[in-house]
PDB file of C-alpha atoms and ligand atoms in Angstrom:
ATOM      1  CA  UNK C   1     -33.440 -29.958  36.009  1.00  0.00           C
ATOM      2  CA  UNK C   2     -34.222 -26.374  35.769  1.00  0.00           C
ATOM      3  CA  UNK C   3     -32.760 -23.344  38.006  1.00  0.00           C
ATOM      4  CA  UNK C   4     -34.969 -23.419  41.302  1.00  0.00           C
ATOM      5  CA  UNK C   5     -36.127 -20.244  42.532  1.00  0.00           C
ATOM      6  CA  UNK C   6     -36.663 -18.245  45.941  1.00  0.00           C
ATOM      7  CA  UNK C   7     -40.416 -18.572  45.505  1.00  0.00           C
ATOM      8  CA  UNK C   8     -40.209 -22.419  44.297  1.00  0.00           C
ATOM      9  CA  UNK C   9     -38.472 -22.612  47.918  1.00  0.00           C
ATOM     10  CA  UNK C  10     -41.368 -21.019  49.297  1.00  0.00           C
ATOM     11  CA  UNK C  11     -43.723 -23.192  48.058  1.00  0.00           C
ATOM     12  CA  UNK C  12     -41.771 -25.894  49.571  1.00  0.00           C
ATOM     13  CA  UNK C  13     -43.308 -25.011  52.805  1.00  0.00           C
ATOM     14  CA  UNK C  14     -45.010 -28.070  54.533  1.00  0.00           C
ATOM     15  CA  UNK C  15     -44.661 -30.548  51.502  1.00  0.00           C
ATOM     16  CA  UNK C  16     -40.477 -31.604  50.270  1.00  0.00           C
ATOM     17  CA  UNK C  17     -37.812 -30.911  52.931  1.00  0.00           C
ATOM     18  CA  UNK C  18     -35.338 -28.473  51.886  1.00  0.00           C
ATOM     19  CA  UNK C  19     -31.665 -29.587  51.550  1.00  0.00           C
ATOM     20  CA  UNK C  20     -29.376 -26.587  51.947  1.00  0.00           C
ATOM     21  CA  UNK C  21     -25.554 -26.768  52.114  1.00  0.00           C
ATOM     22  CA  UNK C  22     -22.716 -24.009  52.533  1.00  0.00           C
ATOM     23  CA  UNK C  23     -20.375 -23.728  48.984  1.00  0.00           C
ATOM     24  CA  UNK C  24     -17.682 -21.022  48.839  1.00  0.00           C
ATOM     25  CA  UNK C  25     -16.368 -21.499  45.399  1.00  0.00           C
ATOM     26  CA  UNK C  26     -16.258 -23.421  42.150  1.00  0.00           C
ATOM     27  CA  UNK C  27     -15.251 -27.352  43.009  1.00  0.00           C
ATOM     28  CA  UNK C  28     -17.655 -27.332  46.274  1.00  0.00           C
ATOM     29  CA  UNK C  29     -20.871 -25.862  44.095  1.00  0.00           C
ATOM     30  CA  UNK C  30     -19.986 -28.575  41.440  1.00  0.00           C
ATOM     31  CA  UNK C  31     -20.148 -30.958  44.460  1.00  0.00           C
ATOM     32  CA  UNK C  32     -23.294 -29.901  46.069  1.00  0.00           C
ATOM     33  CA  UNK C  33     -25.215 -29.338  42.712  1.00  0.00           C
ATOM     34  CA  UNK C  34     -24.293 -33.119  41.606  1.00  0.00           C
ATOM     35  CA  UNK C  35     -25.278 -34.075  45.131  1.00  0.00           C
ATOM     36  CA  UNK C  36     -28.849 -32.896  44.493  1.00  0.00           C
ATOM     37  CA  UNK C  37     -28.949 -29.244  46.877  1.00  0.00           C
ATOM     38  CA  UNK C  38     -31.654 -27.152  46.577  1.00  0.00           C
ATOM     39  CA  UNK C  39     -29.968 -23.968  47.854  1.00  0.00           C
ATOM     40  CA  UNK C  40     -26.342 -23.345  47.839  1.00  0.00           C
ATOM     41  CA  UNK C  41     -24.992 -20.632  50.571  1.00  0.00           C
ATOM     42  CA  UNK C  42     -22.669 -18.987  50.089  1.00  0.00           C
ATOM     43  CA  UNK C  43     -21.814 -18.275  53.434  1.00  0.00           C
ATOM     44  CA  UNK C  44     -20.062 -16.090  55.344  1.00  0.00           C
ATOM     45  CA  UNK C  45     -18.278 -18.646  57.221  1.00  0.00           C
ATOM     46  CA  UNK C  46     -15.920 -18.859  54.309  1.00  0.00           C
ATOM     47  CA  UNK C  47     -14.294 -16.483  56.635  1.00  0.00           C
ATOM     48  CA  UNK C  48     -13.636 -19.476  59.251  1.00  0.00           C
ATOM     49  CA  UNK C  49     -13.618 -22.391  57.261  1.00  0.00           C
ATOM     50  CA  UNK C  50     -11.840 -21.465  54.044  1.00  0.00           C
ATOM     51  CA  UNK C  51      -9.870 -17.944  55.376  1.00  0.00           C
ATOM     52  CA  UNK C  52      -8.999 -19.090  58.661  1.00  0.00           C
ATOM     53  CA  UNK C  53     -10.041 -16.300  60.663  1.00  0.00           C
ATOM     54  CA  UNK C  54     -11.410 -16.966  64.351  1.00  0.00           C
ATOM     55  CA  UNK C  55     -15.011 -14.978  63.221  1.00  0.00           C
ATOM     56  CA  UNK C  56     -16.952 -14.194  60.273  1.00  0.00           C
ATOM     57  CA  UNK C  57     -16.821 -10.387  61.091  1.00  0.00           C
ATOM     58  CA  UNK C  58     -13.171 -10.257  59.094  1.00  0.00           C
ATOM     59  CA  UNK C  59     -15.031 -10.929  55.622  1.00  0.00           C
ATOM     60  CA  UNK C  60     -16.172  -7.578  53.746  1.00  0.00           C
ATOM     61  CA  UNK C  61     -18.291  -7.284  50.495  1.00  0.00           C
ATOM     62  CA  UNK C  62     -15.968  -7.488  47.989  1.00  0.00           C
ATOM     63  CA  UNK C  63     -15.060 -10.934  49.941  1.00  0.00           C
ATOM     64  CA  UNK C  64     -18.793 -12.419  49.565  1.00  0.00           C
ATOM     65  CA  UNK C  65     -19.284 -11.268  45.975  1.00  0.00           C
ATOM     66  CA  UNK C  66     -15.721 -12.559  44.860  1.00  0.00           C
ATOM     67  CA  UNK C  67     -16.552 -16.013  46.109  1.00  0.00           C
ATOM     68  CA  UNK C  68     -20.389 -15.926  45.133  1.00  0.00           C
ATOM     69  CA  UNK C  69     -18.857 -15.549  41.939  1.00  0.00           C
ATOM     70  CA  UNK C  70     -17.120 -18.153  41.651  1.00  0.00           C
ATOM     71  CA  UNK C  71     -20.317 -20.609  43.369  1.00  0.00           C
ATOM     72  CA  UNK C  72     -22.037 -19.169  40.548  1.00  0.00           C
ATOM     73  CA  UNK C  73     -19.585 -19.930  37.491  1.00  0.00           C
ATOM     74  CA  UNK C  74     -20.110 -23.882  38.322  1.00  0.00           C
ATOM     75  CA  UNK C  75     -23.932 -23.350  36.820  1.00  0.00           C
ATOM     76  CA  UNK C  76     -26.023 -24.662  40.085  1.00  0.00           C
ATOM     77  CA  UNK C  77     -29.725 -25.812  39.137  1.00  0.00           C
ATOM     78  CA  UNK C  78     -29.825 -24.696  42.912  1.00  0.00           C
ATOM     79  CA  UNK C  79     -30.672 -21.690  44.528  1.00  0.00           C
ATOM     80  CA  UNK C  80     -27.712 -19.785  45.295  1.00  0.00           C
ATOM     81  CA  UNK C  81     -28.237 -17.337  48.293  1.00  0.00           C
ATOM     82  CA  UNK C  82     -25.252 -14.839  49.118  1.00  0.00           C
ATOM     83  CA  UNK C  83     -24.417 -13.906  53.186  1.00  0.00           C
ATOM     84  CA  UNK C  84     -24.831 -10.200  53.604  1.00  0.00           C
ATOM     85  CA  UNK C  85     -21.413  -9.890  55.974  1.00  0.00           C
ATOM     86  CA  UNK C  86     -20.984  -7.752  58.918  1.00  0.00           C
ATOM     87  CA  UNK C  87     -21.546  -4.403  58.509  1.00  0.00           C
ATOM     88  CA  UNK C  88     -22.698  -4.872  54.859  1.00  0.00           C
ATOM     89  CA  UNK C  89     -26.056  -4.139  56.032  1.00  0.00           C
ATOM     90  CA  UNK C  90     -25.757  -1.981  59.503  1.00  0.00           C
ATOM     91  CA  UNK C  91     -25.027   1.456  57.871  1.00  0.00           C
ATOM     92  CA  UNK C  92     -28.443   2.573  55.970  1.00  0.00           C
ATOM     93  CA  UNK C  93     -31.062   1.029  54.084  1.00  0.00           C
ATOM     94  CA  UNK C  94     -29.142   2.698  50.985  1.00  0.00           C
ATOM     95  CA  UNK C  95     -25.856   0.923  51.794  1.00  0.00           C
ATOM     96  CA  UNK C  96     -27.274  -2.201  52.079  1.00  0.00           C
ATOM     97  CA  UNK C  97     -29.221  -1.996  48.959  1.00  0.00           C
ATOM     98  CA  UNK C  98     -26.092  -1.242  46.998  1.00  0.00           C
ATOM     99  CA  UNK C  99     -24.272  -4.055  48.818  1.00  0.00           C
ATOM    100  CA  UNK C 100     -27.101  -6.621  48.510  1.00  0.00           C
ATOM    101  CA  UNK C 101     -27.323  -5.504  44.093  1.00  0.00           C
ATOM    102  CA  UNK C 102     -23.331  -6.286  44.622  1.00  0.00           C
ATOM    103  CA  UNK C 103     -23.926  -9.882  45.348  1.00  0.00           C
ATOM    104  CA  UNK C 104     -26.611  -9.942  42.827  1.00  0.00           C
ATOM    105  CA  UNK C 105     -24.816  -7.952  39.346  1.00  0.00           C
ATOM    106  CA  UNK C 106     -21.134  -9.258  40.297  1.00  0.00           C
ATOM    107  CA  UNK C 107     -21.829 -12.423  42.523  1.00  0.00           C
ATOM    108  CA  UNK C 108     -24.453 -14.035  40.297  1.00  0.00           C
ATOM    109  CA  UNK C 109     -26.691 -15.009  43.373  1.00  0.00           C
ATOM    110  CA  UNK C 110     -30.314 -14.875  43.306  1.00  0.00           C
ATOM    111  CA  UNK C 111     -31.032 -13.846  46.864  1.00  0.00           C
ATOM    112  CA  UNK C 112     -29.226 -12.567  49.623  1.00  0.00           C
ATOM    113  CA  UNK C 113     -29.317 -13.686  53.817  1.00  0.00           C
ATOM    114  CA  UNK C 114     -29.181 -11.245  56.421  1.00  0.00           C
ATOM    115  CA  UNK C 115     -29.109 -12.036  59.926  1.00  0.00           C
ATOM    116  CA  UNK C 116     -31.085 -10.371  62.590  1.00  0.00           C
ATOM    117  CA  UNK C 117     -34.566  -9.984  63.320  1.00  0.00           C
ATOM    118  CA  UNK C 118     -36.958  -6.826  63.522  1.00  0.00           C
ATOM    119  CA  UNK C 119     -34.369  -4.455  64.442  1.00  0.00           C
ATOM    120  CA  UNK C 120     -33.343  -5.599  60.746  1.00  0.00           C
ATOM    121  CA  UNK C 121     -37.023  -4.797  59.091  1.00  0.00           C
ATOM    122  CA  UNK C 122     -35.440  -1.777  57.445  1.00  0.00           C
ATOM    123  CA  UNK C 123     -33.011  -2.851  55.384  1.00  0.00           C
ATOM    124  CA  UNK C 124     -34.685  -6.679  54.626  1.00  0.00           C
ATOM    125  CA  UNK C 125     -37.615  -4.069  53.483  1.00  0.00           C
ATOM    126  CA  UNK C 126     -35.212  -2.130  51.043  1.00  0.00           C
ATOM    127  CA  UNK C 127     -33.603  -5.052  49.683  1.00  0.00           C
ATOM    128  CA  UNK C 128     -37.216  -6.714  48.743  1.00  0.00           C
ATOM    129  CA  UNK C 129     -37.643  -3.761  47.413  1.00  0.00           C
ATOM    130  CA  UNK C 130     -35.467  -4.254  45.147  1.00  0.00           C
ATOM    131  CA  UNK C 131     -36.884  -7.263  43.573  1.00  0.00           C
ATOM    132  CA  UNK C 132     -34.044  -9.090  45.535  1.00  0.00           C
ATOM    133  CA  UNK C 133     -35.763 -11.820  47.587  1.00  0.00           C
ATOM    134  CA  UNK C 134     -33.977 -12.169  51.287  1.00  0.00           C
ATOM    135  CA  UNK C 135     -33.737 -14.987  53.811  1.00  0.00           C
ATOM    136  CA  UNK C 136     -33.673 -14.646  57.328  1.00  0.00           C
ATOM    137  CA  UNK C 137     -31.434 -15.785  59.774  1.00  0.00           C
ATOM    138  CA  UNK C 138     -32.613 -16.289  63.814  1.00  0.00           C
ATOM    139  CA  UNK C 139     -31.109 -17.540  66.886  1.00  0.00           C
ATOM    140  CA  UNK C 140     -27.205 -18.214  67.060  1.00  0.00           C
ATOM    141  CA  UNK C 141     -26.290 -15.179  64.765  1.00  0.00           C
ATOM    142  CA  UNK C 142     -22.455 -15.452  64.146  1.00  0.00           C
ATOM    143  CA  UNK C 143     -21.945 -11.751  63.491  1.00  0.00           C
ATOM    144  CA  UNK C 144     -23.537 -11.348  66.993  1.00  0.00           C
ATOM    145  CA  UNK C 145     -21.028 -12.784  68.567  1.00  0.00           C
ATOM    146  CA  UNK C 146     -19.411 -10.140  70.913  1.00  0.00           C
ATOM    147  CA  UNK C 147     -22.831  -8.968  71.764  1.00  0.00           C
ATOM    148  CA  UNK C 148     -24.276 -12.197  72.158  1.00  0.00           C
ATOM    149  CA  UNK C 149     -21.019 -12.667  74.634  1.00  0.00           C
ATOM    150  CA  UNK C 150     -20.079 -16.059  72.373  1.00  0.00           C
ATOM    151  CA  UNK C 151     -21.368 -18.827  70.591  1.00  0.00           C
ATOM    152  CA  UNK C 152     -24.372 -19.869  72.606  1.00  0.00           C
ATOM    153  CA  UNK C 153     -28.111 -21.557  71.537  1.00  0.00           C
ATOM    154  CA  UNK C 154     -29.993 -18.791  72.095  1.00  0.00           C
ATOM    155  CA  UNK C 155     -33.479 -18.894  73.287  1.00  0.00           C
ATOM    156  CA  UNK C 156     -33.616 -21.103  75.670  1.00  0.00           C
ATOM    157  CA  UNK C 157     -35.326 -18.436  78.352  1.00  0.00           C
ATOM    158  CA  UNK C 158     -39.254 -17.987  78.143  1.00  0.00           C
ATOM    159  CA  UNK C 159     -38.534 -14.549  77.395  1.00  0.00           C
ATOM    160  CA  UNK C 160     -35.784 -15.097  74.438  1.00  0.00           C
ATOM    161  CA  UNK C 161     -37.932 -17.802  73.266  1.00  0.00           C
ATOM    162  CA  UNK C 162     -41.089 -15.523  72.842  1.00  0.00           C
ATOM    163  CA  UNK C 163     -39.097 -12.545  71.062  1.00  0.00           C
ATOM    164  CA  UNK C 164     -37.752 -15.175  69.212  1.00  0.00           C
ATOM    165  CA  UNK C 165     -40.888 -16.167  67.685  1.00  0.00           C
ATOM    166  CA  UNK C 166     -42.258 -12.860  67.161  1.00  0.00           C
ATOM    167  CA  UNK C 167     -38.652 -11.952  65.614  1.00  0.00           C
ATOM    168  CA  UNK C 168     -39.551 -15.075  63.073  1.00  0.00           C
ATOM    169  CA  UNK C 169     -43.264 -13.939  62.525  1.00  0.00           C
ATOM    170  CA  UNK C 170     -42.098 -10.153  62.048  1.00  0.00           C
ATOM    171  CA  UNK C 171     -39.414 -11.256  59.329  1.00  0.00           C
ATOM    172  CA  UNK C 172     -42.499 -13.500  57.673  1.00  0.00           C
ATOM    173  CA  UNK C 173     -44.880 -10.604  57.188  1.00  0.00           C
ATOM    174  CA  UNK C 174     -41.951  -8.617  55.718  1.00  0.00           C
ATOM    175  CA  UNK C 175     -41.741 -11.009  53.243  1.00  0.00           C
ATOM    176  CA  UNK C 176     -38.356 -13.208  53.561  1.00  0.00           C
ATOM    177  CA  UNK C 177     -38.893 -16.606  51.885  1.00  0.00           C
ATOM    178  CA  UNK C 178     -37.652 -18.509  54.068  1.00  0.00           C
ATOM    179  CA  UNK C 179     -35.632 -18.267  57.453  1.00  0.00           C
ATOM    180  CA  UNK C 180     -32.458 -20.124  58.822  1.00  0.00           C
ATOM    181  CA  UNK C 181     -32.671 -21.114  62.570  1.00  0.00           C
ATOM    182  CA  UNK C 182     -29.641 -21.364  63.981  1.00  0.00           C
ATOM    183  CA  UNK C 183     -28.326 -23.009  67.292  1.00  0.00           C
ATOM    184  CA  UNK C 184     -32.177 -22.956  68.798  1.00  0.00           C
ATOM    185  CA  UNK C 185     -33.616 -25.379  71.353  1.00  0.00           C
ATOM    186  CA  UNK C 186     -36.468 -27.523  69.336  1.00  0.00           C
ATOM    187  CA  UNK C 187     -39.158 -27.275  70.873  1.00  0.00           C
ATOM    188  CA  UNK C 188     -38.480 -23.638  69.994  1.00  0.00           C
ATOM    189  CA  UNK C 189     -37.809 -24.078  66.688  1.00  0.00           C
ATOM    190  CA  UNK C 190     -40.719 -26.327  65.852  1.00  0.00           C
ATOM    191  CA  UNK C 191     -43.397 -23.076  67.483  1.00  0.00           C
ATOM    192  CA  UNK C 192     -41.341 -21.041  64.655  1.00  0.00           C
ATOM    193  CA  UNK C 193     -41.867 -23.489  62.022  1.00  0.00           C
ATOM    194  CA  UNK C 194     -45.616 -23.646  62.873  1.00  0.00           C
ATOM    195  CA  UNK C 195     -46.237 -20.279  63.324  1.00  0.00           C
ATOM    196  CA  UNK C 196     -44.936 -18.784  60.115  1.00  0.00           C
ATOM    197  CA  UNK C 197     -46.018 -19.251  56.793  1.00  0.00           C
ATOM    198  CA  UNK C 198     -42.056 -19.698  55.173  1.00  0.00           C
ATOM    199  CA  UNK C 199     -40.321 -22.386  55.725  1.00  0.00           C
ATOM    200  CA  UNK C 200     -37.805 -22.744  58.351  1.00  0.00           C
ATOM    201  CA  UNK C 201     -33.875 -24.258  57.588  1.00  0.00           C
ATOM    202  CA  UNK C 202     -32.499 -25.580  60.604  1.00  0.00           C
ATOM    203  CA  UNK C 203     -28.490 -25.924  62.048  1.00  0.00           C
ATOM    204  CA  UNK C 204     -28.321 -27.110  65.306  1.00  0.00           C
ATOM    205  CA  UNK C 205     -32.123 -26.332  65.871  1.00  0.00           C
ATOM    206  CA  UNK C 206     -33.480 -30.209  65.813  1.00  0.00           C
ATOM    207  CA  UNK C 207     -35.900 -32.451  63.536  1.00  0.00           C
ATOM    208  CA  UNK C 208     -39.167 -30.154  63.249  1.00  0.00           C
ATOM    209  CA  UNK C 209     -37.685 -27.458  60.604  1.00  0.00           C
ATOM    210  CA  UNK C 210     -38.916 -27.694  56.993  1.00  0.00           C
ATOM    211  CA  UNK C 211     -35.468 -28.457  55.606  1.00  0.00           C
ATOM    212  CA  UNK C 212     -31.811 -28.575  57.363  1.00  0.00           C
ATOM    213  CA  UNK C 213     -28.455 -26.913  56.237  1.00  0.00           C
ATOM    214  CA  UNK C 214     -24.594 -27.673  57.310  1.00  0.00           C
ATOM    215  CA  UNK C 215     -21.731 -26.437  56.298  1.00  0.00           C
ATOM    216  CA  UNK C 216     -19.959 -28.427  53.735  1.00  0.00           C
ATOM    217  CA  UNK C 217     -16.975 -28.609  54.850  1.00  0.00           C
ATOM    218  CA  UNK C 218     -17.988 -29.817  58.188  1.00  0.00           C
ATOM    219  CA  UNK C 219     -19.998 -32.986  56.263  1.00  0.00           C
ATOM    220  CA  UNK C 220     -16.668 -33.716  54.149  1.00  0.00           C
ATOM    221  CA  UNK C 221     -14.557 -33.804  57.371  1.00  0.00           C
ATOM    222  CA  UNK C 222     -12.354 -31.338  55.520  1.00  0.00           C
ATOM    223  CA  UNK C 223     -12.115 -28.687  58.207  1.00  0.00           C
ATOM    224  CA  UNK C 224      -8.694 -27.584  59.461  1.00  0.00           C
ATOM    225  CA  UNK C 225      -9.607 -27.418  63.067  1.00  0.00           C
ATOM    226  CA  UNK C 226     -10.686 -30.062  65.669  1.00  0.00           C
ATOM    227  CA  UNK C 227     -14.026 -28.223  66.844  1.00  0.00           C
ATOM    228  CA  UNK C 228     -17.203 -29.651  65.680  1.00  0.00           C
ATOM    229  CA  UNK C 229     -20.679 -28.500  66.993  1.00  0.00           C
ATOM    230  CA  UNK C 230     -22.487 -31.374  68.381  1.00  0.00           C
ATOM    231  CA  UNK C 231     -25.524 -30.901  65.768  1.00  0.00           C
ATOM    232  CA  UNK C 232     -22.762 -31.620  63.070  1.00  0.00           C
ATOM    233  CA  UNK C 233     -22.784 -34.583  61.651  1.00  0.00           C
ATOM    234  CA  UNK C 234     -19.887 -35.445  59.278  1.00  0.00           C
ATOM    235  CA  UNK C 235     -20.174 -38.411  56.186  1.00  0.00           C
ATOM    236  CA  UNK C 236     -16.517 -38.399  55.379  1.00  0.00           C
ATOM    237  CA  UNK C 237     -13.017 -37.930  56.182  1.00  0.00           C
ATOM    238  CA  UNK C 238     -11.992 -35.915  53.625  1.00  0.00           C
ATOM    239  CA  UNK C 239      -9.130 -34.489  55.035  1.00  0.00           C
ATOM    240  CA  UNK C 240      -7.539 -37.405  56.498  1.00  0.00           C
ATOM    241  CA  UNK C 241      -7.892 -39.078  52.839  1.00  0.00           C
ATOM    242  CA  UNK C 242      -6.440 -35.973  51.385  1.00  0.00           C
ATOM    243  CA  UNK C 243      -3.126 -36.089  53.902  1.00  0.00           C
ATOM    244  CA  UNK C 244      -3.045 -40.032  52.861  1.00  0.00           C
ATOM    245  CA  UNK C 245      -3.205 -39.188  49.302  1.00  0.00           C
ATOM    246  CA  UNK C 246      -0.184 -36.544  49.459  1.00  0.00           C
ATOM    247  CA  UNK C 247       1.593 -38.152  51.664  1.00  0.00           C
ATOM    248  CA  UNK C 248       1.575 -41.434  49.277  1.00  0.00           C
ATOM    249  CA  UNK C 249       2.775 -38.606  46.310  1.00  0.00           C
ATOM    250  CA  UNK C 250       5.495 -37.495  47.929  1.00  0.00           C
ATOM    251  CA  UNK C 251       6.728 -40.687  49.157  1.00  0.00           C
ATOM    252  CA  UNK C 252       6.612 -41.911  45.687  1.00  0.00           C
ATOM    253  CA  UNK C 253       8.672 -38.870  44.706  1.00  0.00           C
ATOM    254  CA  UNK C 254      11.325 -39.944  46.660  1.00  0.00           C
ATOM    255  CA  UNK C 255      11.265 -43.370  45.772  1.00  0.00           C
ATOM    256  CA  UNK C 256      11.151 -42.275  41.971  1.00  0.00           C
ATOM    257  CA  UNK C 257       7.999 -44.296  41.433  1.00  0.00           C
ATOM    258  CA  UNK C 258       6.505 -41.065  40.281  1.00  0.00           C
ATOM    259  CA  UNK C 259       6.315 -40.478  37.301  1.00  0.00           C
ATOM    260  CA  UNK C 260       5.812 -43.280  35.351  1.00  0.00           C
ATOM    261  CA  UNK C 261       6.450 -44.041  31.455  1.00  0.00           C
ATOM    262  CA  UNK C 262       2.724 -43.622  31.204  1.00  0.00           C
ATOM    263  CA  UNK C 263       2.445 -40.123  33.623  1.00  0.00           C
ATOM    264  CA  UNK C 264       5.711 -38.282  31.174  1.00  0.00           C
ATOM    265  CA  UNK C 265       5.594 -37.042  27.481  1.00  0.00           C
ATOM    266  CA  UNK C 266       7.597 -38.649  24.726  1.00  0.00           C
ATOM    267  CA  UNK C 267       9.279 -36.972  21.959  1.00  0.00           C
ATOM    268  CA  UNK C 268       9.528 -39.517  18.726  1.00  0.00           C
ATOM    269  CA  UNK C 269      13.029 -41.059  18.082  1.00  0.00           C
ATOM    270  CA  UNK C 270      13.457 -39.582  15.194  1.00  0.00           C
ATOM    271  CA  UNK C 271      13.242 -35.934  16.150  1.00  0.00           C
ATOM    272  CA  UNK C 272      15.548 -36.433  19.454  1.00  0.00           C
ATOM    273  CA  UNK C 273      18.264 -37.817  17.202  1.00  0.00           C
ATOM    274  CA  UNK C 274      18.319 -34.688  15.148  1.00  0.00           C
ATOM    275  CA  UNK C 275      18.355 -32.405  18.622  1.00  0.00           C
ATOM    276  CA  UNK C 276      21.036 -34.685  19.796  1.00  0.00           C
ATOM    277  CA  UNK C 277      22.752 -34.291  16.911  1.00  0.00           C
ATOM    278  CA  UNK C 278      22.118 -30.587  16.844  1.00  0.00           C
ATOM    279  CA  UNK C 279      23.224 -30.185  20.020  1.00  0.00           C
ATOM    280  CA  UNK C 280      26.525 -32.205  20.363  1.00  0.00           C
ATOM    281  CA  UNK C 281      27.627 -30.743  17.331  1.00  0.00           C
ATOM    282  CA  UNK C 282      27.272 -26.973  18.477  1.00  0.00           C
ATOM    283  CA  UNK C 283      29.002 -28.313  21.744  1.00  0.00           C
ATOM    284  CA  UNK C 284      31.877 -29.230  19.701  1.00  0.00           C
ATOM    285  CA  UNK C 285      31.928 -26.117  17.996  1.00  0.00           C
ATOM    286  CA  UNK C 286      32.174 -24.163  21.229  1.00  0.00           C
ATOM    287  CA  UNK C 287      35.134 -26.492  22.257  1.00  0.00           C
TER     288      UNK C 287
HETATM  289  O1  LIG L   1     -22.401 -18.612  56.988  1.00  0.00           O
HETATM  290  C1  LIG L   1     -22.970 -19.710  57.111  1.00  0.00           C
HETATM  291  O2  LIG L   1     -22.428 -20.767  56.792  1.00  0.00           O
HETATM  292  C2  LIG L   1     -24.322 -19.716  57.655  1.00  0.00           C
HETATM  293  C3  LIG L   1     -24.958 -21.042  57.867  1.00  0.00           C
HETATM  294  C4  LIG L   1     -24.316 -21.755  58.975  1.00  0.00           C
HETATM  295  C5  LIG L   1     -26.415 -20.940  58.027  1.00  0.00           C
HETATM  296  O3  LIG L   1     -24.868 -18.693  57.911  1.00  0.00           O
END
């Protein structure tokens, strides 16, 4: 397959759904390009689900390019998209220009996410100017956490819900090419994906979006904390396989069971009688 592109995503609009999934470095974008993705984020909740911080406001720039780097190393036929973090993008157009052509030059990635709607217009219009295509990002923002007073869906009002959608249409016309909804009632979500004319990647925001996105490590059941959002779904157990699977190593170290004849290198017979040899006769020697 060859590399898919920003506008191929576009163009998916309507027709294929669009299978999007979080990777934060080189094993994980292996994973989701042999799994079939179409875009790869990396996102900035590296900073909770790989860092261990409580937010994604403690990541910085050097942060997101560093692991877009390594996303990008494992060769993706998918779109790889690189978070814009906190404060990467607040300061000026300028600022964000030279943070977004960060992600691009050292990260690798071929577009760039910012969250926020049209009090964001600015900068996503500097960054497109730039050649750099940008997706959006609606509803639950994460970096809007203290001002959104927590981790709530967002839109659920008439009002919210209306500014919403002409958030989503504003961010259209600017020319993102595509938009993640996150943490949006449905019926919400489903006006949004009607109304504009980019497709719409949902998480938490119900069945009507034009393609869906988790984050990986929440499908692999390999976070570290108990917490999962009730739009998560995980496949797998990862992490309770991987505690198994050590746990089974190191009880095999103690019993000596590891490692075998077959798991340790040989040295012929022939050369260990001469180091023998070698050896007990300088012991003598030093007797
Ligand atoms: O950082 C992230 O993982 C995201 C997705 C949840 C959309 O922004």
């Amino acid at each position: 397959m060859s590399k898919i592109t920003a506008p191929e995503i576009r163009a998916r609009k309507s027709k294929a759904k669009i299978r999007m999934v979080t990777a934060y470095d080189y094993p994980t974008a292996k994973i989701a390009s042999r799994a079939g993705a179409d875009v790869i984020l990396v996102g900035d909740s590296v900073a909770n689900v790989v860092l261990g911080h409580g937010d994604t406001l403690s990541v910085d720039i050097d942060v997101m390019v560093h692991h877009s780097a390594a996303v990008t190393r494992a060769e993706p036929d998918a779109l790889i998209v690189g978070d814009m973090p906190w404060m990467s993008f607040h300061v000026s157009p300028e600022d964000t220009v030279r943070n977004a052509a960060r992600l691009v030059r050292e990260g690798g990635v071929a577009a760039v996410k910012i969250e926020g709607g049209r009090k964001r217009l600015d900068v996503i219009a500097a960054v497109l100017d730039t050649e750099i295509p940008v997706m959006g990002h609606l509803g639950l923002t994460p970096q809007s956490v203290n001002a959104m007073g927590g981790y709530q869906v967002q839109g659920k009002k008439v009002h919210a819900a209306y500014e919403m959608i002409s958030d989503a249409q504003a961010l259209a016309d600017a020319g993102v090419f595509a938009m993640v909804l996150e943490g949006v009632p449905d019926r919400v979500a489903q006006i949004v994906t009607a109304e504009v004319q980019v497709p719409t990647i949902g998480i938490g925001a119900g069945a009507g979006c034009d393609g869906q996105v988790l984050v990986m490590h929440d499908i692999l059941g390999l976070g570290a904390g108990d917490y999962l959002p009730k739009f998560v779904r995980p496949y797998a157990n990862l992490a309770d396989d991987a505690v198994d699977a050590l746990e089974r190593f190191f009880a095999d170290i103690e019993s000596g069971a590891f490692p075998s004849e077959d798991e340790t290198y040989h040295m012929p017979d022939e050369s260990f009688a001469i180091l023998r040899d070698l050896v007990e006769a300088e012991t003598s020697v030093d007797r």
